[in-house]
């Protein structure tokens, strides 16, 4: 049986910090004198006290090293427990959300999915809007740390190719995570600040600039208004495109860039492929719009650019209702959401490097068919990639697609139509945000779907954000047996 | 450079036989005195002469053994060349089809897909209806031979696990194919005859019984009327369910059964799983209909049973417009079409044994994650399955899904809507037949879609029927280089 106390100790500590973080929206609501601050004080108190209590209760089992099982439990545990407490302000606050809606919104925030069940966002107390932004921002950096430290060690979905050389001894995952989080968070904060300044310079008011910077850099997609980015001018939208793209790059490259070496960023093959895919996608979408309308205004170009990048990076902002762009645009954007950004970014979905490896694996298959006794070496960015990594990536893809299928059927069982079920499953598992169709499309909202579907989608977000296998591994008997 | 003449020799021979086969619908139209027989005489003459010519031209390069490259070329070549000639009667005959429609129908027939571009089938000369049935029937046995002899040797999509022990020396593929075709064809003919007799006993008129028996045993799905199986009574529909299910089982088991050993059939794990899946699917569909209607008539039960089995086996007959059954039924049937039957049957799609192996591969992945240094052996029906087979199956799945995605986008580019594009791509690649939506759904027809989409779908049928890799391998430089 796994000793869960070391896991409880870490989650307790994180919860306590999370409780303290709720003081930021509290201060804002105090400053705004809207009387809503009490909600955050209460939420903060509950979260902080339970966190401290949990940490203290588990303190005697504190370990410097976590076992493999405990690492799995910790990763899933954080993304399961934090949303429960993150939901408190939505449940008790001005949104007066029911438990399912509050939890959905919190999970959508912390997984950087960005699907929202709230409407009339403009009228919400600013503390709540800030809290939504903070959830995505925390989720974003959490995901980078998971992608850089946890997934490579847990050998999830081929992420082991990103295992850093100097870190071979298993068990030091917590000190390593703290160290990485430290070095990344400076960059993360820096990019967020740059994004906020750029938004402000482009004409956003300061509060919106800060919150949208948070949800941009996290490729989260929560906006402060129901109109999402259609509420903002051209310059703001171009700024968003730049920062959405930056947020989909591996953050470790920015750390290296800050240290003075641009080489790793420029030579990273997934970065190049990402920009290649983005270029092709935007060109195709511009072409589609041009054929559709017969001419191309700057506004039409910008709409094609903005929404393509938004979906490809899994951010999920909308600057137009692209459901009106004809079937081809819809089909393309559906599959673009299944591509995603680079590993080690805040972007989600299957990710560019997996497609690279899948392509190599399939080419190797075909070569193997031709030369049954040939031995073929596969390299990725100069490093040799073993067959175990390729299997791991292919298994990830299979599990991802089968999960979309199963989740679609489950959503269908709750009464959603075909397009809503399928695109809802995909958008949740890929943490994109908007789905297709009138209900959950860019012009729709998740508010109208039934509660069971909301629980299912929230589960899908969690599973997708943790690259599926981390969560699924917990459901094996083998996991608990020893 | 590959010597294509030995391939031409075999295809030429097959073409000559194919030309002779056209004499059957000619005789029927002669007998019916509808004046349509001349079309088949002309088609037969052209096909026979070109076939004989091709065989003679290549006869000097006749080889007892085919190289790997030649085997690939032969498999794809047969399914590319035969439809061209199979299309002649549609192009010249009473259907007066344009080239694209004639080729689409012929490809749909020979790949046992069963999507049709013709309406008013009742009014067609019976020779043409017989020809459609014969195309599927030939396609069905062709596919069994490919699945039993070619794919295991070519190591396509994990089919190497069905390599028979006594057949290790490569190169004897043609004698082996002839031998297998011989032993299978007796059984195939027997089951078809049994099916026709059962249909006739259940009330079908003899001609319909024979043609529908051909398209049932081939899991093809062409029917003689626009109304498909809704034109027939309950008993006929139950008979169809039985034979569709039989046609989705591995035919080698029937050979063994005929030889007196029922054990292999009863102990085949994919057979068991197939019936398990069919049982669950039918139960769920019946449940869905019950919840929807509040009560269950025999007719409603039969409709749920018939259409579930029809889609799961990839036959594609419709006895009701299940697009009217609510979104859940649609979602379930969409994914059911991606399951398919057993390897070595006439059924298509991803197939049950691949899901078994995918499941095992993923379980192994998770075990590997838990015990990084563990060695795990995977067994399938008692035989050890190597990591290369699992890779091959996973690669197949990835290629299948990515192909659906790419084909969907291409179909979207021709102007089809999201549901039609996606379900059209899936139904073509999985050789099921009907898609979803009003256009190509069970109550629609492929006649109204644009020509580019028809070509794309026909290509999808070919690629899907030959388990993708056989065709894709031809597009690698490596293939042609030596
Ligand atoms: K998102
Ligand atoms: K079919």
Coordinates of N, CA and C and ligand atoms in Angstrom, one line a residue, chain A residues 112-114 219-221 314-316 348 431-433, ligand 1:
Chain A
X112 N -5.9 25.3 -17.4 CA -5.7 26.3 -18.5 C -6.6 26.0 -19.7
X113 N -7.8 25.3 -19.5 CA -8.7 25.0 -20.6 C -9.4 26.3 -21.0
X114 N -10.0 27.0 -20.1 CA -10.6 28.2 -20.4 C -12.1 28.2 -20.9
X219 N -1.7 30.2 -22.0 CA -2.5 29.7 -23.0 C -3.9 29.2 -22.5
X220 N -4.4 30.1 -21.5 CA -5.6 29.6 -20.8 C -6.9 30.0 -21.5
X221 N -7.0 31.3 -21.9 CA -8.2 31.6 -22.7 C -9.3 32.3 -21.9
X314 N -3.9 26.3 -28.3 CA -4.8 25.9 -27.3 C -5.2 27.0 -26.3
X315 N -5.1 28.2 -26.7 CA -5.5 29.3 -25.8 C -7.0 29.4 -25.7
X316 N -7.6 29.5 -26.9 CA -9.1 29.5 -26.9 C -9.8 30.8 -26.8
X348 N -1.1 22.8 -24.7 CA -1.6 21.5 -24.3 C -1.8 20.6 -25.6
X431 N -7.6 20.6 -23.7 CA -7.5 21.9 -22.9 C -7.5 23.1 -23.8
X432 N -8.3 23.1 -24.9 CA -8.4 24.2 -25.8 C -9.3 25.3 -25.3
X433 N -10.5 24.9 -25.0 CA -11.5 25.8 -24.4 C -12.8 25.8 -25.2
Ligands
LIG1 K1 -7.0 26.9 -23.3

